[in-house]
Amino acid sequence: DAGVTQSPTHLIKTRGQQVTLRCSPKSGHDTVSWYQQALGQGPQFIFQYYEEEERQRGNFPDRFSGHQFPNYSSELNVNALLLGDSALYLCASSLRQERSPLHFGNGTRLTVT
Amino acid sequence: AQSVTQPDIHITVSEGASLELRCNYSYGATPYLFWYVQSPGQGLQLLLKYFSGDTLVQGIKGFEAEFKRSQSSFNLRKPSVHWSDAAEYFCAVGELNRDDKIIFGKGTRLHILP
């Protein structure tokens, strides 16, 4: 039973560039949430996708956008990267109907130089 | 607005000693509460959750937590820690009956002395 998988594991970008991070949810899950975890901080909620729509959004600018595909996988896109976007980006999946706890992937470490 | 406070940034205990990590939450509705653990470079693993019912919940790896509504607390405990318990621990809160985001505390880093 595959858990949540994220790609790539590490990424280095330059300020102003754009980045796409990918997530495949745990088998059987239909909801994907994205979190940003800065060094030494707890994860901060970016947004949640269900049925290919953004359902909830945290306090992040429009530079952060996402998408969910019919197979429940998801992408996180960040435009016009800033140095402050350097962080561990965590994807978590859950099963909406059962209000199941979040299952996390190992994250993508993004470094912006 | 919902929030989670973990007052201790770092905690150091000796191997074999008991452990209690503190968590206080602020929430207007009925909360559901979680503890997650994160090893370096890894994602978060669920230790235990509380939705309703018995206020003392058992989790994996010998951890337990007690929900105290009057104190808005959900402290994590373990009777005897092992060196492998060294990690970062996060308390989190969500709202029952709403498909809402989960809010995390800033974490407590647990160090184990041999």
Coordinates of C-alpha atoms in Angstrom, one line a residue, chain B:
Chain B
A1 CA -9.3 32.1 15.1
Q2 CA -8.0 28.7 15.9
S3 CA -4.4 28.4 17.2
V4 CA -2.1 25.9 18.8
T5 CA 0.5 26.7 21.4
Q6 CA 3.4 24.4 22.3
P7 CA 5.1 26.3 25.1
D8 CA 8.3 24.3 25.1
I9 CA 10.6 24.7 22.1
H10 CA 13.1 22.1 23.4
I11 CA 12.8 19.4 26.0
T12 CA 15.6 17.1 27.2
V13 CA 15.0 13.9 29.1
S14 CA 17.1 11.0 30.0
E15 CA 16.5 7.6 28.4
G16 CA 14.0 5.7 30.5
A17 CA 12.5 8.8 32.1
S18 CA 8.9 9.8 31.7
L19 CA 7.9 12.5 29.2
E20 CA 5.2 15.1 28.9
L21 CA 4.9 17.5 26.0
R22 CA 2.4 20.4 26.5
C23 CA -0.1 21.6 24.0
N24 CA -2.8 24.3 24.4
Y25 CA -5.3 25.1 21.7
S26 CA -7.8 27.9 21.1
Y27 CA -10.9 26.9 19.2
G28 CA -14.5 28.1 19.2
A29 CA -16.1 24.8 18.2
T30 CA -15.6 21.2 19.0
P31 CA -12.0 20.5 18.2
Y32 CA -10.3 17.4 16.9
L33 CA -6.8 17.1 18.0
F34 CA -3.7 15.3 16.8
W35 CA -0.1 14.7 17.7
Y36 CA 2.4 14.1 14.9
V37 CA 6.1 13.3 15.1
Q38 CA 8.8 14.3 12.5
S39 CA 12.2 12.8 12.2
P40 CA 14.9 14.9 10.5
G41 CA 14.3 15.2 6.8
Q42 CA 11.1 13.3 7.0
G43 CA 7.4 14.0 6.7
L44 CA 5.0 13.9 9.7
Q45 CA 3.8 10.6 11.2
L46 CA 0.5 10.5 13.1
L47 CA 1.0 9.4 16.7
L48 CA -2.6 9.7 17.9
K49 CA -5.8 11.6 17.5
Y50 CA -8.8 12.6 19.5
F51 CA -12.3 13.1 18.0
S52 CA -14.6 12.4 20.9
G53 CA -15.3 9.9 23.7
D54 CA -12.7 8.8 26.2
T55 CA -10.5 11.8 26.9
L56 CA -7.4 9.6 27.3
V57 CA -6.3 8.3 23.9
Q58 CA -3.6 5.7 23.2
G59 CA -1.3 6.0 20.2
I60 CA 1.5 4.3 18.6
K61 CA 5.0 3.8 20.0
G62 CA 3.7 3.8 23.6
F63 CA 2.4 7.4 23.5
E64 CA -0.8 8.6 25.0
A65 CA -2.5 12.0 25.3
E66 CA -5.2 13.4 27.5
F67 CA -7.8 15.9 26.3
K68 CA -8.8 18.4 29.0
R69 CA -11.5 20.7 27.8
S70 CA -11.5 22.9 30.9
Q71 CA -7.8 23.6 30.3
S72 CA -7.9 23.6 26.5
S73 CA -5.0 21.2 26.6
F74 CA -4.0 18.0 24.9
N75 CA -0.7 17.0 26.5
L76 CA 1.3 14.1 25.1
R77 CA 2.9 11.6 27.5
K78 CA 5.1 8.5 27.5
P79 CA 6.1 6.6 30.7
S80 CA 9.6 5.7 29.5
V81 CA 11.4 7.3 26.6
H82 CA 13.8 5.5 24.2
W83 CA 16.7 7.1 22.3
S84 CA 14.7 6.5 19.1
D85 CA 12.0 9.0 20.4
A86 CA 14.3 11.9 19.7
A87 CA 12.5 13.9 17.1
E88 CA 10.2 17.0 16.6
Y89 CA 6.7 16.7 17.9
F90 CA 3.8 18.7 16.6
C91 CA 0.4 19.2 18.1
A92 CA -2.4 20.1 15.7
V93 CA -6.1 21.0 15.8
G94 CA -8.9 20.9 13.3
E95 CA -12.7 21.5 13.6
L96 CA -15.0 18.6 13.9
N97 CA -17.8 18.4 11.3
R98 CA -16.1 20.8 9.0
D99 CA -13.9 20.0 6.1
D100 CA -11.3 22.4 7.2
K101 CA -7.6 22.9 7.4
I102 CA -5.5 21.5 10.2
I103 CA -3.5 24.0 12.2
F104 CA -0.1 23.0 13.6
G105 CA 1.8 24.3 16.6
K106 CA 5.4 25.3 16.2
G107 CA 6.7 22.0 17.6
T108 CA 8.8 20.8 20.5
R109 CA 12.2 19.3 19.8
L110 CA 12.8 16.3 22.1
H111 CA 16.4 15.4 23.0
I112 CA 17.3 12.2 24.8
L113 CA 20.3 11.8 27.1
P114 CA 21.9 8.4 27.2

